[in-house]
mmCIF file of N, CA and C in Angstrom:
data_model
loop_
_atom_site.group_PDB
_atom_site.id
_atom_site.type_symbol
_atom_site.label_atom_id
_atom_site.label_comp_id
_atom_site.label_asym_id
_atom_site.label_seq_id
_atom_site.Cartn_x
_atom_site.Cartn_y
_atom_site.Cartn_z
ATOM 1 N N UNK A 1 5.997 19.431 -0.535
ATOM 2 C CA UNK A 1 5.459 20.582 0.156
ATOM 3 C C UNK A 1 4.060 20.928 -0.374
ATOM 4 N N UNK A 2 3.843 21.046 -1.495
ATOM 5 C CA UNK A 2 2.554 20.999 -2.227
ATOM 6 C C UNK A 2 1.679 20.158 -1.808
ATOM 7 N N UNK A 3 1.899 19.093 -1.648
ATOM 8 C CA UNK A 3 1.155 17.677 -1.253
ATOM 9 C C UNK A 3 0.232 18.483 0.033
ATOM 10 N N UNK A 4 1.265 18.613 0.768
ATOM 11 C CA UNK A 4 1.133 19.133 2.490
ATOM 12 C C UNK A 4 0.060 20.241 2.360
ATOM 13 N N UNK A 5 0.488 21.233 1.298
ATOM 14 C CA UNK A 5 -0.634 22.297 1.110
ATOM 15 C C UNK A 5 -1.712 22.413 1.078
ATOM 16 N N UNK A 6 -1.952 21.086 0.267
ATOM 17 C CA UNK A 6 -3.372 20.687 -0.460
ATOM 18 C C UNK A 6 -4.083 19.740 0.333
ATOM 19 N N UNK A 7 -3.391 19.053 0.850
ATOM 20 C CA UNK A 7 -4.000 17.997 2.276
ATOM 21 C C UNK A 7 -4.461 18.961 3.499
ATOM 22 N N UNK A 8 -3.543 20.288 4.018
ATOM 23 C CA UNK A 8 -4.616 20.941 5.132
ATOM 24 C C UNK A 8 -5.485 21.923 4.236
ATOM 25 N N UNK A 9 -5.444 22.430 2.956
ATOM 26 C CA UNK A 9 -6.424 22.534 2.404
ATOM 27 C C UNK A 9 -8.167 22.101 2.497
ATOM 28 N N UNK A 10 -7.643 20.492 2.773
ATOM 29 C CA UNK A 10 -8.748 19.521 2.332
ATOM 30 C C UNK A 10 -8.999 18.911 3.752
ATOM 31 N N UNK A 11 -7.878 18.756 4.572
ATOM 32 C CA UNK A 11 -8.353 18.405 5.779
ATOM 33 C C UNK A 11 -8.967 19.371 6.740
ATOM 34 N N UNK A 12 -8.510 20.849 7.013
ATOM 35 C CA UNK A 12 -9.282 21.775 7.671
ATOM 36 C C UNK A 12 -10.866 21.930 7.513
ATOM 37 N N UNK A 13 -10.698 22.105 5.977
ATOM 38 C CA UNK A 13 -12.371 22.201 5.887
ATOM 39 C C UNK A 13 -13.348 20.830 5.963
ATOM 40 N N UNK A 14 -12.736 19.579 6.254
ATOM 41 C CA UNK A 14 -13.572 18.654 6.558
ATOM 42 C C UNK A 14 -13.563 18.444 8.083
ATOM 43 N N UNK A 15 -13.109 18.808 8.589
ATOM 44 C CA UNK A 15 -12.890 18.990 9.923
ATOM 45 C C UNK A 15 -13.984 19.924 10.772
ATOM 46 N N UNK A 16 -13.819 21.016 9.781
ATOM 47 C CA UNK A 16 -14.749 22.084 10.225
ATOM 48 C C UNK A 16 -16.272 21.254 10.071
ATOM 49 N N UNK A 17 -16.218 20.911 8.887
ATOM 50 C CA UNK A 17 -17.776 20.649 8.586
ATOM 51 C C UNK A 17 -18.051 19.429 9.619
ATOM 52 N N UNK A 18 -16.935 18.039 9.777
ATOM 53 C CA UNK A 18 -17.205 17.254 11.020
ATOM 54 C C UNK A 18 -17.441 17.797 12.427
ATOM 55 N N UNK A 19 -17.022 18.557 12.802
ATOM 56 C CA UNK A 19 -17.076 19.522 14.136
ATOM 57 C C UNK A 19 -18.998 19.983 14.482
ATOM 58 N N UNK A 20 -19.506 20.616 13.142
ATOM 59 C CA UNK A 20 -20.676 21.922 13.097
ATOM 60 C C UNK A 20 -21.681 20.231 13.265
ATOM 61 N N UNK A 21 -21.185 19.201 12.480
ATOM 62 C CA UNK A 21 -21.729 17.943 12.160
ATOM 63 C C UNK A 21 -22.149 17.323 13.673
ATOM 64 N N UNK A 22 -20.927 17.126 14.421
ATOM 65 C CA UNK A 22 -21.142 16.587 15.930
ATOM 66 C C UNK A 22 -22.097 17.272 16.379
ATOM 67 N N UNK A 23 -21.546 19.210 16.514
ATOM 68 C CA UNK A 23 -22.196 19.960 17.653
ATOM 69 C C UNK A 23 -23.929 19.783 17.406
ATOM 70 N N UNK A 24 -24.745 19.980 15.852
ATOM 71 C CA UNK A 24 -25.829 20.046 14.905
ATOM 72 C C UNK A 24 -26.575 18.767 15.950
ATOM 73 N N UNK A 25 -26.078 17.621 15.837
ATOM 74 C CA UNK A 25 -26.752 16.941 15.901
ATOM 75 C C UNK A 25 -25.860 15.809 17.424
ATOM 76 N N UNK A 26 -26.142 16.098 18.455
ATOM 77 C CA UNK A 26 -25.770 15.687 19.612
ATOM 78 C C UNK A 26 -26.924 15.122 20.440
ATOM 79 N N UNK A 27 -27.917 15.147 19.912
ATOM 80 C CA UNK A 27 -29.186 14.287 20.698
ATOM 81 C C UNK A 27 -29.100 13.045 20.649
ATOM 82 N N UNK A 28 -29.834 13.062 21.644
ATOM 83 C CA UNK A 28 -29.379 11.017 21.771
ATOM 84 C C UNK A 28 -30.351 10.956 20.861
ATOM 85 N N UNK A 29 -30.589 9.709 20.118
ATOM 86 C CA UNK A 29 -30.899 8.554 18.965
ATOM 87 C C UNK A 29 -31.038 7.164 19.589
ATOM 88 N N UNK A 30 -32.124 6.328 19.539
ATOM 89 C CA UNK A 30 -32.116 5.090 19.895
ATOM 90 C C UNK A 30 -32.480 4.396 18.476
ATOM 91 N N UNK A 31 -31.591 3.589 18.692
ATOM 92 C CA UNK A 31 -30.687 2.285 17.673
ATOM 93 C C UNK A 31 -31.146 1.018 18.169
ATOM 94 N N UNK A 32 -32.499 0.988 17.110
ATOM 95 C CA UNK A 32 -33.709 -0.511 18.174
ATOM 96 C C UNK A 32 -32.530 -1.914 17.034
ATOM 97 N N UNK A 33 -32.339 -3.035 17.556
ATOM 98 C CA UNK A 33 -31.457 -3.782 16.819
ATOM 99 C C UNK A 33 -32.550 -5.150 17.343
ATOM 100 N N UNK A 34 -33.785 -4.888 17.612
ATOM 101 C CA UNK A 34 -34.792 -5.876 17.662
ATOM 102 C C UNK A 34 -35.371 -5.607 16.712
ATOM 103 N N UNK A 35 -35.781 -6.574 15.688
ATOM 104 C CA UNK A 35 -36.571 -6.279 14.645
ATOM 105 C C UNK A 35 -38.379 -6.387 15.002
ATOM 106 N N UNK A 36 -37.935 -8.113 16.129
ATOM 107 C CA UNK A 36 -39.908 -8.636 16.373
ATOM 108 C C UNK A 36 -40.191 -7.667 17.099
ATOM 109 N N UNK A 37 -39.851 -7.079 18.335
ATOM 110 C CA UNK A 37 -40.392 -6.031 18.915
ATOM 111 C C UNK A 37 -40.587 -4.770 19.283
ATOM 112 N N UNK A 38 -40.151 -4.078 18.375
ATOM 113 C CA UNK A 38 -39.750 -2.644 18.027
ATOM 114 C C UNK A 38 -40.499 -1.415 19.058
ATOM 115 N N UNK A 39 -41.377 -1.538 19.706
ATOM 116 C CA UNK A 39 -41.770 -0.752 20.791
ATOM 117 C C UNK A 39 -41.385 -0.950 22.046
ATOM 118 N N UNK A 40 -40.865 -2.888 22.547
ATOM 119 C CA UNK A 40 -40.440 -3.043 23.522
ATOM 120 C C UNK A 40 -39.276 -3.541 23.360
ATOM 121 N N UNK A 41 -38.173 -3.176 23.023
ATOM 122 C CA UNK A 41 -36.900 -4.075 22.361
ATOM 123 C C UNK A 41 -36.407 -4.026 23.507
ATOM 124 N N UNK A 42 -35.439 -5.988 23.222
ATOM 125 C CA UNK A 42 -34.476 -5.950 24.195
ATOM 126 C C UNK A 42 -33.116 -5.738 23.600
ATOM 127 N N UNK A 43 -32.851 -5.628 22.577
ATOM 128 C CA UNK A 43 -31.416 -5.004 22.211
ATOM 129 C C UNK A 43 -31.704 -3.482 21.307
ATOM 130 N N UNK A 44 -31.183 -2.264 22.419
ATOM 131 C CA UNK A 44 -31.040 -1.412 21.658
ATOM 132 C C UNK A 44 -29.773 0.150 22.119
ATOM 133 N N UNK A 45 -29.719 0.953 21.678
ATOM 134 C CA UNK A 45 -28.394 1.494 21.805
ATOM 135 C C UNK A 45 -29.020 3.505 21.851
ATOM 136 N N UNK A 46 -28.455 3.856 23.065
ATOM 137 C CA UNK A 46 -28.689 5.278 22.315
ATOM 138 C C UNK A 46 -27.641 5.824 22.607
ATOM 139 N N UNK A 47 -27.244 6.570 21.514
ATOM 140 C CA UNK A 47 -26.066 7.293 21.593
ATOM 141 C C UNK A 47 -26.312 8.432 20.723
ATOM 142 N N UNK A 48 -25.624 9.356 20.660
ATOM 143 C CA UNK A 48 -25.678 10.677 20.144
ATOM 144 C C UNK A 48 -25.636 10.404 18.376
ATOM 145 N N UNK A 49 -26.726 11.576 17.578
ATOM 146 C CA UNK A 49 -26.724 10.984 16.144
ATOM 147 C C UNK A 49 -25.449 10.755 15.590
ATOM 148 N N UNK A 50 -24.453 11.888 15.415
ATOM 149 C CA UNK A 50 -23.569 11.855 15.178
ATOM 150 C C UNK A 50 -22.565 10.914 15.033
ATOM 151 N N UNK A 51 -22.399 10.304 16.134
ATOM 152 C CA UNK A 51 -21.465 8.703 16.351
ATOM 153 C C UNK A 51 -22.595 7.877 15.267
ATOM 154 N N UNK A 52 -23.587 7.639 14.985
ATOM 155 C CA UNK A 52 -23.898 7.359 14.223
ATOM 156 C C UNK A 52 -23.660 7.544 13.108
ATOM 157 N N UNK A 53 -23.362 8.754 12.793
ATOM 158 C CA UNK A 53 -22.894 9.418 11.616
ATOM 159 C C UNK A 53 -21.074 9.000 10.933
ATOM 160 N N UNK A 54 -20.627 9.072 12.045
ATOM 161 C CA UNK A 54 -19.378 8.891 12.157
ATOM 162 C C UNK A 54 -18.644 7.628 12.058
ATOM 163 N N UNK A 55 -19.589 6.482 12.814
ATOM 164 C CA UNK A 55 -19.485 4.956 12.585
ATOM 165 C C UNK A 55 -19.693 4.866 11.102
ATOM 166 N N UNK A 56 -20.735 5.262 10.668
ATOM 167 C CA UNK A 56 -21.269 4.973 9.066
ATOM 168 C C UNK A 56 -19.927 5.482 7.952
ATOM 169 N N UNK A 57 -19.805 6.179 8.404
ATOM 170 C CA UNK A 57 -18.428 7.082 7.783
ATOM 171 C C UNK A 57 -17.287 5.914 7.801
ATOM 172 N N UNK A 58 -16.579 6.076 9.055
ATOM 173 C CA UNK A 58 -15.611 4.815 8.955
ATOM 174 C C UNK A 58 -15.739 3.521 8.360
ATOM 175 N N UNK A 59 -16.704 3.330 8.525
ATOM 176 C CA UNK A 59 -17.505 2.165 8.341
ATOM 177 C C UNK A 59 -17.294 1.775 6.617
ATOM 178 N N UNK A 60 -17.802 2.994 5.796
ATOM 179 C CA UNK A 60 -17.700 3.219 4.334
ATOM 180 C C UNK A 60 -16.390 2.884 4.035
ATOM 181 N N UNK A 61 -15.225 3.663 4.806
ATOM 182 C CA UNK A 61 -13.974 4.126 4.027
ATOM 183 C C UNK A 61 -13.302 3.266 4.367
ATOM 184 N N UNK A 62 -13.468 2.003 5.662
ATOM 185 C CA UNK A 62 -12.808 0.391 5.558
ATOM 186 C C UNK A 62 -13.603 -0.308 4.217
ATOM 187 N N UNK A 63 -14.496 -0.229 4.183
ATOM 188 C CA UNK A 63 -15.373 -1.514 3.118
ATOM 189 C C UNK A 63 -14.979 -0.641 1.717
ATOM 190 N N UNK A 64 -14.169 0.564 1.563
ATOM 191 C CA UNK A 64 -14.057 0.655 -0.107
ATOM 192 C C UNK A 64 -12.565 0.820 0.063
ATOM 193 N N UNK A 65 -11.518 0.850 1.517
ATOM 194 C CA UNK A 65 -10.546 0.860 0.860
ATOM 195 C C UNK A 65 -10.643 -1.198 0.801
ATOM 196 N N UNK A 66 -11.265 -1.583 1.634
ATOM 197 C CA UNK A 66 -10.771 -3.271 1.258
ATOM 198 C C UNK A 66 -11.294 -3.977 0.137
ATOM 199 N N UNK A 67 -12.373 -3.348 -0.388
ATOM 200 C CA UNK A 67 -12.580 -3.356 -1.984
ATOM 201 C C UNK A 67 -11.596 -3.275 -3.080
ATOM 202 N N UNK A 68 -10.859 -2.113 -2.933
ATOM 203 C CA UNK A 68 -10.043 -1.277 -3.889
ATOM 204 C C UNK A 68 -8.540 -2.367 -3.607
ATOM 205 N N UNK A 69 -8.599 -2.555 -2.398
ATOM 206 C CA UNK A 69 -7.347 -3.474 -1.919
ATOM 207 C C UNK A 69 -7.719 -4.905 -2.753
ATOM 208 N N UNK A 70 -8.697 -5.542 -2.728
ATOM 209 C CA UNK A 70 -8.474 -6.403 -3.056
ATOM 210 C C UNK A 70 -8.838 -6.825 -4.681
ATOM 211 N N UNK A 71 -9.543 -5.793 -5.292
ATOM 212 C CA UNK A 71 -9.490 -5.397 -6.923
ATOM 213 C C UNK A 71 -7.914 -5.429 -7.516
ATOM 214 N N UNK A 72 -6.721 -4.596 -7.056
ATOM 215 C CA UNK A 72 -6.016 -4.813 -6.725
ATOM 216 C C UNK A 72 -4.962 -5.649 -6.809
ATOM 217 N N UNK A 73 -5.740 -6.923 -6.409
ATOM 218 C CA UNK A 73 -4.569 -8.188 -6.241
ATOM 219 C C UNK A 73 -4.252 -8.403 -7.116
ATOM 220 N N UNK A 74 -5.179 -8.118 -8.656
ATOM 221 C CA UNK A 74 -3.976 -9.327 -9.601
ATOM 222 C C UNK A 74 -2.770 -8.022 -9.922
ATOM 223 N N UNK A 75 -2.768 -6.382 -9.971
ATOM 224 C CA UNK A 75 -1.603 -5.899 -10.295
ATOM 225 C C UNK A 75 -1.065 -6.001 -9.319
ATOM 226 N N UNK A 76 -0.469 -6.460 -8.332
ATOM 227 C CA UNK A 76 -0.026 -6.756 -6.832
ATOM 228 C C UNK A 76 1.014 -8.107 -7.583
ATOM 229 N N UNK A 77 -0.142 -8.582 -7.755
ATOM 230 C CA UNK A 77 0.607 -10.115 -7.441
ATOM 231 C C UNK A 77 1.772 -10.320 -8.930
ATOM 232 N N UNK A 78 1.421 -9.015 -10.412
ATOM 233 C CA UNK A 78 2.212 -9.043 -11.449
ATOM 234 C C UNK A 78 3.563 -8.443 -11.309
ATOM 235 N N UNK A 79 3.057 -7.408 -9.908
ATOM 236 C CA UNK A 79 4.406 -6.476 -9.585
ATOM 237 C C UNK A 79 5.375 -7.555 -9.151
ATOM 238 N N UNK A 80 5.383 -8.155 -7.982
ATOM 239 C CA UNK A 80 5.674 -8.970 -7.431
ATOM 240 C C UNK A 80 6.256 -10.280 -8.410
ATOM 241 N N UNK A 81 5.661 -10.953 -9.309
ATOM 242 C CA UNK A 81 6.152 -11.791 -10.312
ATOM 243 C C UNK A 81 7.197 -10.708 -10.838
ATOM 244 N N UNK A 82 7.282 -9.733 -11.536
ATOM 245 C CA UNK A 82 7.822 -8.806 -12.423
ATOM 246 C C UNK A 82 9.383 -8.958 -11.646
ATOM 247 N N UNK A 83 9.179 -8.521 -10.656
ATOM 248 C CA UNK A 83 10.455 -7.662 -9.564
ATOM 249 C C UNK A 83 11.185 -8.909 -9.038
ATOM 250 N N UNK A 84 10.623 -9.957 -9.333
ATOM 251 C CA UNK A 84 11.378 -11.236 -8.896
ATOM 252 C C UNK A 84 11.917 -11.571 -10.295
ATOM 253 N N UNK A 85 11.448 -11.219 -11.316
ATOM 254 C CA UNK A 85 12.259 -11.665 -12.512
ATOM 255 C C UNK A 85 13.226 -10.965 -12.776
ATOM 256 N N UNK A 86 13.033 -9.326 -12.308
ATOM 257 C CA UNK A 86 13.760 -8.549 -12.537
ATOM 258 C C UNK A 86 15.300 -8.734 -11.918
ATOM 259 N N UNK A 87 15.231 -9.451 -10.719
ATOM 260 C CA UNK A 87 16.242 -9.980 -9.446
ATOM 261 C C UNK A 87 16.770 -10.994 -10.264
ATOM 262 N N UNK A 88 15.840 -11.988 -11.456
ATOM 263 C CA UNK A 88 16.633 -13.149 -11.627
ATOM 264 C C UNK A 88 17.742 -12.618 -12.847
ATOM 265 N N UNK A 89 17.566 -11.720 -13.133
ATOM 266 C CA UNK A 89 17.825 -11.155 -14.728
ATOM 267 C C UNK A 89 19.389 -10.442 -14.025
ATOM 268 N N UNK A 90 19.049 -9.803 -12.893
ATOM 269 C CA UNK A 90 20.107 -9.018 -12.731
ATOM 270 C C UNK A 90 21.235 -9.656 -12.215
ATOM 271 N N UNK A 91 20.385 -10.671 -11.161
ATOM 272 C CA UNK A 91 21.839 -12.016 -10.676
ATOM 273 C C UNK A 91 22.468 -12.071 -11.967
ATOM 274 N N UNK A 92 22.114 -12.696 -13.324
ATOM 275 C CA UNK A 92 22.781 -13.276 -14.230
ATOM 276 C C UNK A 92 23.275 -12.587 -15.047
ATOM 277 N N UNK A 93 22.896 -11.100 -15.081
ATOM 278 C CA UNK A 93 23.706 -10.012 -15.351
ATOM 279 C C UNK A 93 25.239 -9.873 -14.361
ATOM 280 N N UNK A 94 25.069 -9.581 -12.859
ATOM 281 C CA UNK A 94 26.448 -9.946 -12.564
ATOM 282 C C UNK A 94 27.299 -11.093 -12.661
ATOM 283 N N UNK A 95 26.841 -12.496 -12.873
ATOM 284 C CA UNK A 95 27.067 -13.477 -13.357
ATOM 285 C C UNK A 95 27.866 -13.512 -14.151
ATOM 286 N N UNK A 96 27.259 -12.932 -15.512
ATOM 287 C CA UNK A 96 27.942 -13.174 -16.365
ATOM 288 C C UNK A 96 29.451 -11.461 -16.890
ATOM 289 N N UNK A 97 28.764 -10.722 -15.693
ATOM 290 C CA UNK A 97 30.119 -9.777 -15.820
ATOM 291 C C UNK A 97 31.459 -9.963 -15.385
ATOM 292 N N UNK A 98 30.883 -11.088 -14.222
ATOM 293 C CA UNK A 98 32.160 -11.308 -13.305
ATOM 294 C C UNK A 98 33.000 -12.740 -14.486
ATOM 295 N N UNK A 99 32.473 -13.424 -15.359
ATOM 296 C CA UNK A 99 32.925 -14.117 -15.840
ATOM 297 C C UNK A 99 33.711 -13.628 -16.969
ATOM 298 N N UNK A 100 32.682 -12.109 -17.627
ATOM 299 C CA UNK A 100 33.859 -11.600 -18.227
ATOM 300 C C UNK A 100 35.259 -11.199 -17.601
ATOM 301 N N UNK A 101 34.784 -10.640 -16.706
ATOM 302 C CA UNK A 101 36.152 -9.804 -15.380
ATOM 303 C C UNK A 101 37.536 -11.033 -16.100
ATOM 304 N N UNK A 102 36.599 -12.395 -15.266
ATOM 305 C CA UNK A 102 37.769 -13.343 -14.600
ATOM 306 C C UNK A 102 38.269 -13.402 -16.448
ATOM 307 N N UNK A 103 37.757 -13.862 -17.552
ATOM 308 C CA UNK A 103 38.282 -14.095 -18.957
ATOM 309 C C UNK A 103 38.971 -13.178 -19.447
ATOM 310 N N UNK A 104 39.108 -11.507 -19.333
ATOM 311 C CA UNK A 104 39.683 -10.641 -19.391
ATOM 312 C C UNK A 104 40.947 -10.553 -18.548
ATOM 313 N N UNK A 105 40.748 -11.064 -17.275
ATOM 314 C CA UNK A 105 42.134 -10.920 -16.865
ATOM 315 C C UNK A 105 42.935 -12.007 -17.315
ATOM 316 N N UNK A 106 42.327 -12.874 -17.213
ATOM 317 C CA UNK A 106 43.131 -14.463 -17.860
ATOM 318 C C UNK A 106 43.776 -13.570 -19.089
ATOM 319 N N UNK A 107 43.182 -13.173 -19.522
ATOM 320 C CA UNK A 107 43.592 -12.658 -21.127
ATOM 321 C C UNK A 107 44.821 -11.700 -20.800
ATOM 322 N N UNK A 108 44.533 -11.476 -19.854
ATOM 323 C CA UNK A 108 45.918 -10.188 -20.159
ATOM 324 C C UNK A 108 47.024 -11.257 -19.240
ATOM 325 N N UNK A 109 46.800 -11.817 -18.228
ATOM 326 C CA UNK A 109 47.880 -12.372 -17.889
ATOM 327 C C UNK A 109 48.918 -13.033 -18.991
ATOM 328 N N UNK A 110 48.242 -13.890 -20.097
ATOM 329 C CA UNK A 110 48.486 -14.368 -20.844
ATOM 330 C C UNK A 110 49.467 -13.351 -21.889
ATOM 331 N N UNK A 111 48.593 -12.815 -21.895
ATOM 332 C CA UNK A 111 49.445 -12.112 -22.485
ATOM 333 C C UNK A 111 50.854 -11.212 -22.373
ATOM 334 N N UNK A 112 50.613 -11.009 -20.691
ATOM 335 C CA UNK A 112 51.549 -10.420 -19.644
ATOM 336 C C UNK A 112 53.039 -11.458 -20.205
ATOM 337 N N UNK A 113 52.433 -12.713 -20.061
ATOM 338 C CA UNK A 113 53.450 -13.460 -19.635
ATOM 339 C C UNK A 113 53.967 -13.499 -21.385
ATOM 340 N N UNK A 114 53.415 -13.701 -22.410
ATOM 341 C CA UNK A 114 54.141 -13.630 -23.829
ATOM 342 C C UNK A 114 54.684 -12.184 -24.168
ATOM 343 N N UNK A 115 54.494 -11.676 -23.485
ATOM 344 C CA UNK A 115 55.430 -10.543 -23.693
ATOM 345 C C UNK A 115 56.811 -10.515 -23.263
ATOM 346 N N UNK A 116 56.605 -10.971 -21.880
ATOM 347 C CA UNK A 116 57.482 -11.309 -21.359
ATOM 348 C C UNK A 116 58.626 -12.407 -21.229
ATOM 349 N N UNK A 117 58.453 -13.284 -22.153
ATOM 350 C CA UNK A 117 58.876 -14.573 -22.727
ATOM 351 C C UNK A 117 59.654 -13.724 -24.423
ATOM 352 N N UNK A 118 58.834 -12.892 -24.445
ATOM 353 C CA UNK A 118 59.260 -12.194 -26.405
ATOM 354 C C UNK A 118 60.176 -11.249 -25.576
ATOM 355 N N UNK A 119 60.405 -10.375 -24.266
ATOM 356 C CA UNK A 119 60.815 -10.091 -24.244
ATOM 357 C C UNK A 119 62.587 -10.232 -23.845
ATOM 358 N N UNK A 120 62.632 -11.468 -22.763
ATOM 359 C CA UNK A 120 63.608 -12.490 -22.570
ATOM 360 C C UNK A 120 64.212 -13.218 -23.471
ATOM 361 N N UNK A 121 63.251 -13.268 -24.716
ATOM 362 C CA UNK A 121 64.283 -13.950 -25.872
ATOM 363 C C UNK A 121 64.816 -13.642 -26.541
ATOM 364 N N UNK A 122 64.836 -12.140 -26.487
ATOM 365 C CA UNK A 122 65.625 -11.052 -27.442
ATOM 366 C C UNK A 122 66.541 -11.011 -27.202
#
């Protein structure tokens, strides 16, 4: 619940400030993507600053979470070794319980039955 608190905390007021951000700056912007001819370009884009603003934004928060993702890999790939050993450890933990099980009962049968032999010969 806390979590939740502190996230519309943090999400309202970035919201707000993205909102004042769009309305501020809604003029078109031309986006020349010709470098040789920059007064007469044939590839270029206008769109409102903002989407500019906003592309750049997204733009950031893919290229540092796939950074952070892939920094990452080697504790990824130790978890993963770890939790498979952990699986091999525990198979041979029931393994070897069920072998006690079966030697314990052997044991008492055995014993079931010399009792029962001491007790018939009386």
């Amino acid at each position: 619940m806390l979590r939740r608190i502190v996230w519309l905390l943090v999400a309202f007021p970035a919201a707000a400030i993205l909102v004042t951000l769009a309305v501020a700056n809604r003029h078109a912007v031309r986006l020349v993507l010709d470098p040789f001819r920059p007064e007469t370009p044939v590839l270029w884009i206008d769109l409102p600053f903002y989407v500019y603003l906003l592309t750049a934004l997204v733009i950031g928060v893919a290229l540092g979470g796939t950074a952070t993702w892939m920094t990452q890999a080697r504790w990824r790939r130790t978890a993963r070794r770890r939790a498979q050993e952990a699986l091999r450890w525990q198979a041979e933990a029931d393994r070897l319980a069920r072998e006690r099980d079966q030697t314990l009962a052997a044991q008492r049968r055995e014993q079931g039955a010399g009792k029962a032999l001491a007790v018939a010969g009386r």
